[in-house]
Amino acid sequence: MAQPTYTTHLGMVDILPDEVRKWQFLENLIHKEAEKFNFEEIRTPIMEQTELIVRGLGQMTDIVSKEIFAFSRGDDNYVLRPELTAPVVRSYVENHLDQRGGSQKLYYMGPMFRAERPQKGRQRQFHQFGVEVIGSSDAVADVEVIAFMIHIFKKVGITNTTLKLNSIGDPESRKNYIEALKNHLKPNFEKLSEISKKRFEKNPLRILDSKEDEDQPFIENAPVITDFLNEDSLNHYKKVKEYLDDLDIDYTEDPYLVRGMDYYTQTAFELISPDLGAQDALAGGGRYDLLVEEIGGQPTPAVGFAAGMERLLIACEELGIKLGTEKKVDVYIVTLGDEARKWGLSKLPELRNSEISATMDYMGRSMKAQMKDANRENASYALIVGGNELAEGKFTLRNMKESEENSLSFEEVLNKLTP
Ligand code: HAM
């Protein structure tokens, strides 16, 4: 095939009709299940102010320092949203959602943008669904968020997952821990990878997330943050674990789990799948009790997660889980001659208004080619119309699967096919 003149950008993919059916199935499922959890959908713009993302996620994070798509126009700085926690919090503050009362239980889905090196399960435009519960410091909120995340994966049939859990404490706990971590790493500073050396002063927690071989011996022996939690943080973490136990949600504690954004406090978690290869995180989240205040709101605790929709679909593929239904149409009107064609076109609305999906040939093809096309379109019935049928007011309705034909008036066709 000839090379196309124009292609998508690196790491950005078209989702073609056969694939879209799976997406629609997944999106419908998320809407339905979110309603059961009493979460409400929120939709925010694709672009935000660069400052919001820098301030919200942290200057030294990989996302902000290397991966954002940002540009300016006039005096304004725009960024394609790399995630939705900071934008949802911005919207919460800007629109005074606290005035609706109670905690805001919000969910979302849509495209995010990160200029990462593409590989399987890692794209530059990808999609997340997620939840943000803003206004509650109770461990019940943490656990409901985790329960919803796992519920969705279970609903689609992905059960072979590991929930990794940690607490990174409040700022006081973290300050003490960071000091201990730096004291532990300092004697071997020269042996650390270049990237970890850079992080040592500015973001030492992220060293724990390093994939570099030379860092591993020092990470393995590093002090663990859970030993540095103050009473409040420890109590919150205990409650989260207790409630998870009550709900029979299994988890593996991972004291080195630190997440990629600076806004996290207390609970941090990730859902991992063995079916995904290198990019094995299906979802991740945690508490961010200081973010609302950080971006200009009242001090307001919050917790949430986001899941990668492409990764969910890859896991389904690997596990042989079929999402969605096959392409199909109820009736294909097959016509012979101009009069029949006009009649067919005029009957399409009546069929559709009776909740019957209907189509016909748009290409002036022969009757034989139209029958073939009806098969390709996976039509349940072909309604065959020629001059004789028009004169008699009786049409041939062919059941395509059973190869059975009946001669019926159009009224009778409608009666038979109306669901
Ligand atoms: P995150 O861990 O950066 O968290 O992303 C969540 C999920 O999005 C990942 O577990 C992964 O499945 C998917 N994902 C991330 N980057 C890519 C990519 N380049 N290609 C494909 N999938 C990707 C957040 O975004 C936080 N906002 C989650 C959160 C919500 N925390 C609190 N509330």
Coordinates of C-alpha atoms and ligand atoms in Angstrom, one line a residue:
M1 CA 0.0 0.0 0.0
A2 CA 1.2 3.5 -0.8
Q3 CA 2.6 5.5 2.1
P4 CA 0.0 8.0 3.4
T5 CA 0.8 11.7 3.1
Y6 CA -0.3 12.5 6.6
T7 CA -0.1 10.4 9.7
T8 CA -0.9 10.8 13.4
H9 CA 1.7 12.2 15.7
L10 CA 4.1 9.8 17.5
G11 CA 2.2 8.0 20.3
M12 CA -1.2 9.2 19.2
V13 CA -3.5 6.7 17.7
D14 CA -6.8 6.6 15.8
I15 CA -9.5 4.5 17.5
L16 CA -11.2 2.8 14.5
P17 CA -14.9 1.7 14.3
D18 CA -14.3 -1.9 15.4
E19 CA -12.3 -0.7 18.4
V20 CA -14.7 2.1 19.2
R21 CA -17.4 -0.5 19.9
K22 CA -15.3 -1.8 22.8
W23 CA -14.7 1.7 24.1
Q24 CA -18.4 2.5 24.0
F25 CA -19.1 -0.7 25.9
L26 CA -16.5 0.3 28.6
E27 CA -17.7 3.9 28.8
N28 CA -21.4 2.8 29.2
L29 CA -20.3 0.4 31.9
I30 CA -18.4 3.1 33.8
H31 CA -21.3 5.5 33.6
K32 CA -23.7 2.8 34.9
E33 CA -21.4 1.6 37.7
A34 CA -20.5 5.2 38.8
E35 CA -24.2 5.9 39.2
K36 CA -24.5 2.9 41.6
F37 CA -21.7 4.4 43.7
N38 CA -23.5 7.8 43.5
F39 CA -20.5 9.5 41.7
E40 CA -21.4 12.4 39.4
E41 CA -19.6 13.0 36.1
I42 CA -17.5 16.2 35.6
R43 CA -16.1 17.4 32.3
T44 CA -13.3 20.0 32.1
P45 CA -11.5 21.5 29.1
I46 CA -8.7 19.6 27.4
M47 CA -6.4 22.6 28.0
E48 CA -5.5 24.2 31.3
Q49 CA -3.1 27.0 32.4
T50 CA 0.4 25.7 32.5
E51 CA 0.9 27.2 36.0
L52 CA -1.9 25.0 37.4
I53 CA -0.2 21.8 36.3
V54 CA 3.2 22.9 37.4
R55 CA 2.0 24.0 40.8
G56 CA -0.4 21.1 41.2
L57 CA 1.9 18.3 40.2
G58 CA 5.2 19.7 41.2
Q59 CA 8.0 21.3 39.2
M60 CA 10.4 18.4 39.7
T61 CA 8.1 15.6 38.6
D62 CA 8.8 13.8 35.4
I63 CA 5.4 14.9 34.0
V64 CA 6.1 18.6 34.5
S65 CA 9.8 18.6 33.7
K66 CA 9.8 16.4 30.7
E67 CA 6.4 15.4 29.5
I68 CA 3.9 18.2 29.2
F69 CA 2.7 19.5 25.8
A70 CA 2.7 23.3 26.5
F71 CA 2.6 26.3 24.3
S72 CA 1.7 30.0 24.6
R73 CA -0.6 32.2 22.6
G74 CA -0.6 35.9 23.3
D75 CA -0.1 36.3 27.1
D76 CA -1.7 32.9 27.9
N77 CA 0.1 29.7 28.6
Y78 CA -1.7 26.5 27.6
V79 CA -1.0 22.9 28.5
L80 CA -2.7 19.8 27.2
R81 CA -3.9 18.2 30.4
P82 CA -1.6 15.3 31.5
E83 CA -4.0 14.2 34.2
L84 CA -7.3 15.3 35.7
T85 CA -6.7 15.7 39.5
A86 CA -5.4 19.2 39.4
P87 CA -8.0 20.3 36.7
V88 CA -10.9 18.8 38.8
V89 CA -9.6 20.6 41.9
R90 CA -9.3 23.8 39.9
S91 CA -12.9 23.4 38.8
Y92 CA -14.0 22.6 42.4
V93 CA -12.4 25.8 43.6
E94 CA -13.4 28.0 40.6
N95 CA -17.0 26.9 40.7
H96 CA -17.4 26.8 44.5
L97 CA -18.5 23.2 44.4
D98 CA -18.1 23.0 48.1
Q99 CA -21.3 25.1 48.3
R100 CA -23.3 22.1 47.0
G101 CA -22.7 20.6 50.5
G102 CA -21.2 17.4 51.6
S103 CA -18.2 15.8 49.9
Q104 CA -18.1 16.0 46.1
K105 CA -18.0 12.6 44.5
L106 CA -16.8 13.2 41.0
Y107 CA -15.9 10.9 38.1
Y108 CA -14.5 11.5 34.7
M109 CA -13.1 9.9 31.6
G110 CA -11.3 11.4 28.6
P111 CA -8.0 11.9 26.8
M112 CA -4.8 13.0 28.6
F113 CA -1.5 14.0 27.1
R114 CA 2.1 13.1 28.1
A115 CA 5.1 13.4 25.8
E116 CA 6.5 10.0 26.9
R117 CA 8.5 7.5 24.8
P118 CA 5.7 5.4 23.3
Q119 CA 5.7 1.6 23.9
K120 CA 3.0 -1.0 24.5
G121 CA 0.6 0.5 27.0
R122 CA 2.3 3.9 26.9
Q123 CA 1.0 6.6 24.5
R124 CA 1.3 10.3 24.2
Q125 CA -2.5 10.7 23.9
F126 CA -4.1 8.1 26.2
H127 CA -7.4 7.9 28.1
Q128 CA -8.2 7.7 31.8
F129 CA -11.3 7.2 33.8
G130 CA -11.1 8.2 37.4
V131 CA -12.7 9.5 40.5
E132 CA -12.0 12.4 42.9
V133 CA -13.8 12.6 46.2
I134 CA -13.2 16.1 47.5
G135 CA -14.1 17.2 51.1
S136 CA -13.6 14.1 53.2
S137 CA -10.7 13.1 55.3
D138 CA -12.4 9.9 56.4
A139 CA -10.8 6.5 55.5
V140 CA -14.2 5.5 54.2
A141 CA -13.6 7.8 51.3
D142 CA -10.2 6.2 50.5
V143 CA -11.7 2.8 50.6
E144 CA -14.8 3.6 48.5
V145 CA -12.5 5.1 45.9
I146 CA -10.4 1.9 45.9
A147 CA -13.5 -0.3 45.9
F148 CA -14.9 1.5 42.8
M149 CA -11.6 1.1 41.0
I150 CA -11.5 -2.7 41.7
H151 CA -15.3 -3.0 41.0
I152 CA -14.8 -1.7 37.4
F153 CA -12.0 -4.1 36.7
K154 CA -13.9 -7.0 38.1
K155 CA -17.0 -6.0 36.1
V156 CA -15.1 -6.4 32.9
G157 CA -13.6 -9.6 34.1
I158 CA -10.1 -8.5 35.1
T159 CA -9.6 -10.1 38.5
N160 CA -5.9 -11.2 38.4
T161 CA -4.6 -7.9 39.9
T162 CA -2.5 -6.8 42.8
L163 CA -3.5 -3.8 44.9
K164 CA -0.3 -2.2 46.2
L165 CA -0.8 0.0 49.2
N166 CA 1.3 2.5 51.1
S167 CA 1.1 5.6 53.3
I168 CA 3.4 8.4 52.5
G169 CA 2.1 10.3 55.6
D170 CA 1.5 13.9 56.2
P171 CA 4.2 16.6 55.6
E172 CA 5.6 16.2 59.1
S173 CA 6.0 12.4 58.8
R174 CA 7.4 12.8 55.4
K175 CA 10.0 15.5 56.5
N176 CA 11.4 13.1 59.1
Y177 CA 11.4 10.2 56.6
I178 CA 13.2 12.3 53.9
E179 CA 15.9 13.2 56.4
A180 CA 16.4 9.5 57.2
L181 CA 16.4 8.5 53.6
K182 CA 19.0 11.1 52.6
N183 CA 21.2 10.1 55.6
H184 CA 20.9 6.5 54.3
L185 CA 21.8 7.4 50.7
K186 CA 24.4 10.1 51.4
P187 CA 27.4 7.8 51.9
N188 CA 26.8 6.2 48.5
F189 CA 25.8 9.3 46.7
E190 CA 28.5 8.9 44.1
K191 CA 27.3 5.4 43.2
L192 CA 23.7 6.6 42.5
S193 CA 22.5 7.0 38.9
E194 CA 22.6 10.4 37.4
I195 CA 18.9 10.9 37.7
S196 CA 18.9 9.9 41.3
K197 CA 21.7 12.3 42.0
K198 CA 19.6 15.1 40.5
R199 CA 16.6 14.0 42.7
F200 CA 18.6 13.8 45.9
E201 CA 18.1 17.4 46.9
K202 CA 14.9 18.3 45.0
N203 CA 12.7 15.2 45.2
P204 CA 14.5 12.4 47.1
L205 CA 11.3 10.3 47.5
R206 CA 11.3 9.7 43.8
I207 CA 14.6 7.9 44.1
L208 CA 12.6 5.0 45.5
D209 CA 10.8 4.7 42.2
S210 CA 14.0 4.5 40.2
K211 CA 14.3 1.7 37.7
E212 CA 18.1 2.2 37.3
D213 CA 20.1 -0.9 38.2
E214 CA 22.8 1.0 40.1
D215 CA 20.2 2.4 42.5
Q216 CA 18.6 -0.9 43.5
P217 CA 21.0 -2.0 46.3
F218 CA 20.5 1.3 48.1
I219 CA 16.7 1.3 47.6
E220 CA 16.5 -2.3 48.9
N221 CA 18.1 -1.4 52.2
A222 CA 16.5 2.1 52.6
P223 CA 14.5 2.9 55.7
V224 CA 10.7 2.6 55.1
I225 CA 8.3 5.5 55.4
T226 CA 5.8 3.6 57.5
D227 CA 8.3 3.6 60.4
F228 CA 8.2 7.4 60.3
L229 CA 4.4 8.0 60.3
N230 CA 3.2 10.2 63.1
E231 CA 0.1 9.2 65.1
D232 CA -2.5 10.8 62.8
S233 CA -1.0 9.3 59.7
L234 CA -0.6 5.9 61.3
N235 CA -4.2 5.9 62.5
H236 CA -5.5 6.9 59.1
Y237 CA -3.4 4.1 57.4
K238 CA -4.7 1.6 60.0
K239 CA -8.3 2.5 59.3
V240 CA -7.8 2.2 55.6
K241 CA -6.4 -1.3 56.0
E242 CA -9.1 -2.2 58.5
Y243 CA -11.9 -1.2 56.1
L244 CA -10.3 -2.9 53.2
D245 CA -10.1 -6.1 55.3
D246 CA -13.8 -5.6 56.1
L247 CA -14.6 -5.5 52.4
D248 CA -12.4 -8.5 51.7
I249 CA -10.2 -6.4 49.3
D250 CA -6.7 -7.9 49.3
Y251 CA -3.7 -5.7 49.2
T252 CA 0.0 -5.9 49.4
E253 CA 1.8 -3.3 51.4
D254 CA 4.7 -1.7 49.5
P255 CA 6.6 0.7 51.7
Y256 CA 8.5 2.0 48.7
L257 CA 5.5 2.9 46.6
V258 CA 5.7 6.6 45.9
R259 CA 3.6 8.1 43.3
G260 CA 4.7 10.4 40.4
M261 CA 3.1 13.6 41.5
D262 CA 4.0 15.8 44.5
Y263 CA 0.4 16.4 45.6
Y264 CA 0.0 13.1 47.5
T265 CA -0.3 12.8 51.2
Q266 CA -1.2 9.7 53.3
T267 CA -2.7 6.9 51.3
A268 CA -1.0 5.9 48.0
F269 CA -2.0 2.9 45.9
E270 CA -1.6 1.2 42.5
L271 CA -3.4 -1.6 40.8
I272 CA -0.9 -3.8 39.0
S273 CA -1.6 -6.5 36.4
P274 CA 0.7 -9.4 35.5
D275 CA -0.8 -9.4 32.0
L276 CA 0.6 -6.0 30.9
G277 CA 4.4 -6.4 30.6
A278 CA 6.6 -3.4 31.4
Q279 CA 3.7 -0.9 31.8
D280 CA 2.0 -2.9 34.4
A281 CA 0.0 -0.2 36.3
L282 CA -3.7 -0.4 35.4
A283 CA -4.5 2.4 37.8
G284 CA -3.1 4.5 40.6
G285 CA -4.2 7.1 43.1
G286 CA -4.2 8.3 46.7
R287 CA -4.9 11.1 49.0
Y288 CA -4.0 14.7 48.3
D289 CA -5.2 16.7 51.4
L290 CA -3.1 19.8 50.6
L291 CA -3.8 20.3 46.9
V292 CA -7.1 22.3 47.2
E293 CA -5.4 24.8 49.4
E294 CA -2.2 24.8 47.3
I295 CA -4.2 26.0 44.3
G296 CA -6.1 28.7 46.1
G297 CA -9.1 27.0 47.8
Q298 CA -9.9 26.4 51.5
P299 CA -8.0 23.6 53.2
T300 CA -10.0 20.6 51.9
P301 CA -9.0 16.9 52.1
A302 CA -9.4 14.7 49.0
V303 CA -8.7 11.3 47.6
G304 CA -9.0 9.8 44.1
F305 CA -7.6 7.4 41.5
A306 CA -7.3 7.2 37.7
A307 CA -7.1 4.2 35.5
G308 CA -5.6 3.8 32.0
M309 CA -8.3 2.8 29.6
E310 CA -5.9 1.6 26.9
R311 CA -4.2 -0.6 29.5
L312 CA -7.6 -2.0 30.6
L313 CA -8.3 -2.9 27.0
I314 CA -4.9 -4.5 26.5
A315 CA -5.5 -6.6 29.6
C316 CA -8.8 -7.7 28.2
E317 CA -7.2 -8.7 24.9
E318 CA -4.5 -10.7 26.7
L319 CA -7.1 -12.5 28.8
G320 CA -9.4 -13.2 25.8
I321 CA -12.2 -11.0 27.3
K322 CA -14.5 -9.8 24.5
L323 CA -16.0 -6.3 25.2
G324 CA -19.0 -5.0 23.3
T325 CA -21.1 -6.5 20.5
E326 CA -20.4 -7.1 16.8
K327 CA -21.4 -4.6 14.2
K328 CA -25.0 -5.3 13.1
V329 CA -28.1 -3.7 11.7
D330 CA -31.7 -4.9 11.9
V331 CA -32.8 -4.3 8.3
Y332 CA -31.0 -3.7 5.0
I333 CA -33.4 -2.5 2.2
V334 CA -32.3 -4.1 -1.0
T335 CA -33.8 -2.3 -4.0
L336 CA -34.1 -2.9 -7.8
G337 CA -34.7 0.2 -9.9
D338 CA -35.1 3.9 -9.3
E339 CA -38.7 3.7 -8.0
A340 CA -37.8 1.1 -5.4
R341 CA -34.7 3.0 -4.4
K342 CA -36.8 6.1 -3.7
W343 CA -39.4 4.0 -1.8
G344 CA -36.6 2.5 0.3
L345 CA -35.1 5.9 1.1
S346 CA -38.6 7.1 2.2
K347 CA -39.2 4.1 4.5
L348 CA -35.9 4.3 6.4
P349 CA -37.2 7.0 8.8
E350 CA -40.3 4.9 9.5
L351 CA -38.2 2.0 10.5
R352 CA -35.9 4.1 12.6
N353 CA -38.8 5.8 14.3
S354 CA -40.0 2.4 15.3
E355 CA -36.6 1.7 17.0
I356 CA -35.5 -0.6 14.1
S357 CA -32.0 0.1 12.9
A358 CA -32.0 0.3 9.1
T359 CA -29.8 1.1 6.1
M360 CA -29.6 0.7 2.4
D361 CA -27.1 0.8 -0.5
Y362 CA -25.5 4.2 -1.1
M363 CA -23.5 3.1 -4.2
G364 CA -26.1 2.1 -6.8
R365 CA -25.0 -1.5 -6.7
S366 CA -26.7 -4.5 -8.3
M367 CA -29.2 -6.6 -6.3
K368 CA -26.6 -9.4 -5.9
A369 CA -24.0 -6.9 -4.6
Q370 CA -26.6 -5.4 -2.2
M371 CA -27.3 -8.8 -0.8
K372 CA -23.6 -9.4 -0.3
D373 CA -23.3 -6.0 1.4
A374 CA -26.3 -6.8 3.7
N375 CA -24.3 -9.9 4.8
R376 CA -21.2 -7.8 5.4
E377 CA -23.1 -5.3 7.4
N378 CA -24.4 -8.3 9.5
A379 CA -28.1 -7.4 8.8
S380 CA -30.7 -9.6 10.5
Y381 CA -33.1 -9.0 7.7
A382 CA -33.0 -7.9 4.0
L383 CA -36.2 -6.2 2.8
I384 CA -36.2 -6.8 -0.9
V385 CA -38.1 -4.3 -3.2
G386 CA -38.5 -4.2 -7.0
G387 CA -41.2 -3.0 -9.4
N388 CA -43.5 -6.0 -8.8
E389 CA -43.4 -5.6 -5.0
L390 CA -44.2 -1.9 -5.3
A391 CA -47.2 -2.7 -7.5
E392 CA -48.5 -5.4 -5.2
G393 CA -47.6 -3.6 -1.9
K394 CA -46.0 -6.8 -0.7
F395 CA -42.3 -7.1 0.0
T396 CA -39.9 -9.9 0.5
L397 CA -38.5 -10.0 4.1
R398 CA -35.5 -12.3 4.2
N399 CA -34.2 -13.6 7.5
M400 CA -30.5 -13.6 6.7
K401 CA -29.5 -16.3 9.3
E402 CA -32.3 -18.8 8.6
S403 CA -32.4 -18.0 4.9
E404 CA -36.2 -17.9 5.2
E405 CA -38.4 -15.5 3.2
N406 CA -41.9 -14.1 3.8
S407 CA -44.0 -11.8 1.6
L408 CA -45.4 -9.0 3.8
S409 CA -46.9 -5.6 3.6
F410 CA -44.8 -2.7 5.0
E411 CA -47.2 -2.5 8.0
E412 CA -46.6 -6.2 8.7
V413 CA -42.8 -5.7 8.4
L414 CA -43.0 -2.9 11.0
N415 CA -45.2 -5.0 13.3
K416 CA -42.9 -8.0 13.1
L417 CA -39.6 -6.1 13.7
T418 CA -40.6 -3.4 16.2
P419 CA -38.9 -4.4 19.5
Ligands
HAM1 P1 -1.1 8.2 37.1 O1 -0.5 7.0 37.9 O2 -0.1 9.1 36.5 O3 -2.0 8.9 38.1 O4 -2.0 7.6 35.9 C1 -3.0 6.7 36.2 C2 -3.1 5.6 35.2 O5 -3.1 6.2 33.8 C3 -1.8 4.7 35.1 O6 -1.9 3.7 36.1 C4 -1.9 4.1 33.7 O7 -2.8 3.1 33.7 C5 -2.5 5.3 32.9 N1 -1.4 6.0 32.2 C6 -0.6 6.9 32.7 N2 0.3 7.4 31.7 C7 0.0 6.7 30.6 C8 0.5 6.7 29.2 N3 1.4 7.5 28.9 N4 -0.1 5.8 28.3 C9 -1.1 5.0 28.7 N5 -1.6 5.0 30.0 C10 -1.1 5.8 30.9 C11 -2.8 10.0 37.8 O8 -2.9 10.5 36.6 C12 -3.4 10.7 38.9 N6 -4.2 11.9 38.5 C13 -4.4 9.7 39.6 C14 -5.1 10.2 40.8 C15 -6.4 10.7 40.8 N7 -4.6 10.4 42.0 C16 -5.6 11.0 42.7 N8 -6.6 11.1 42.0

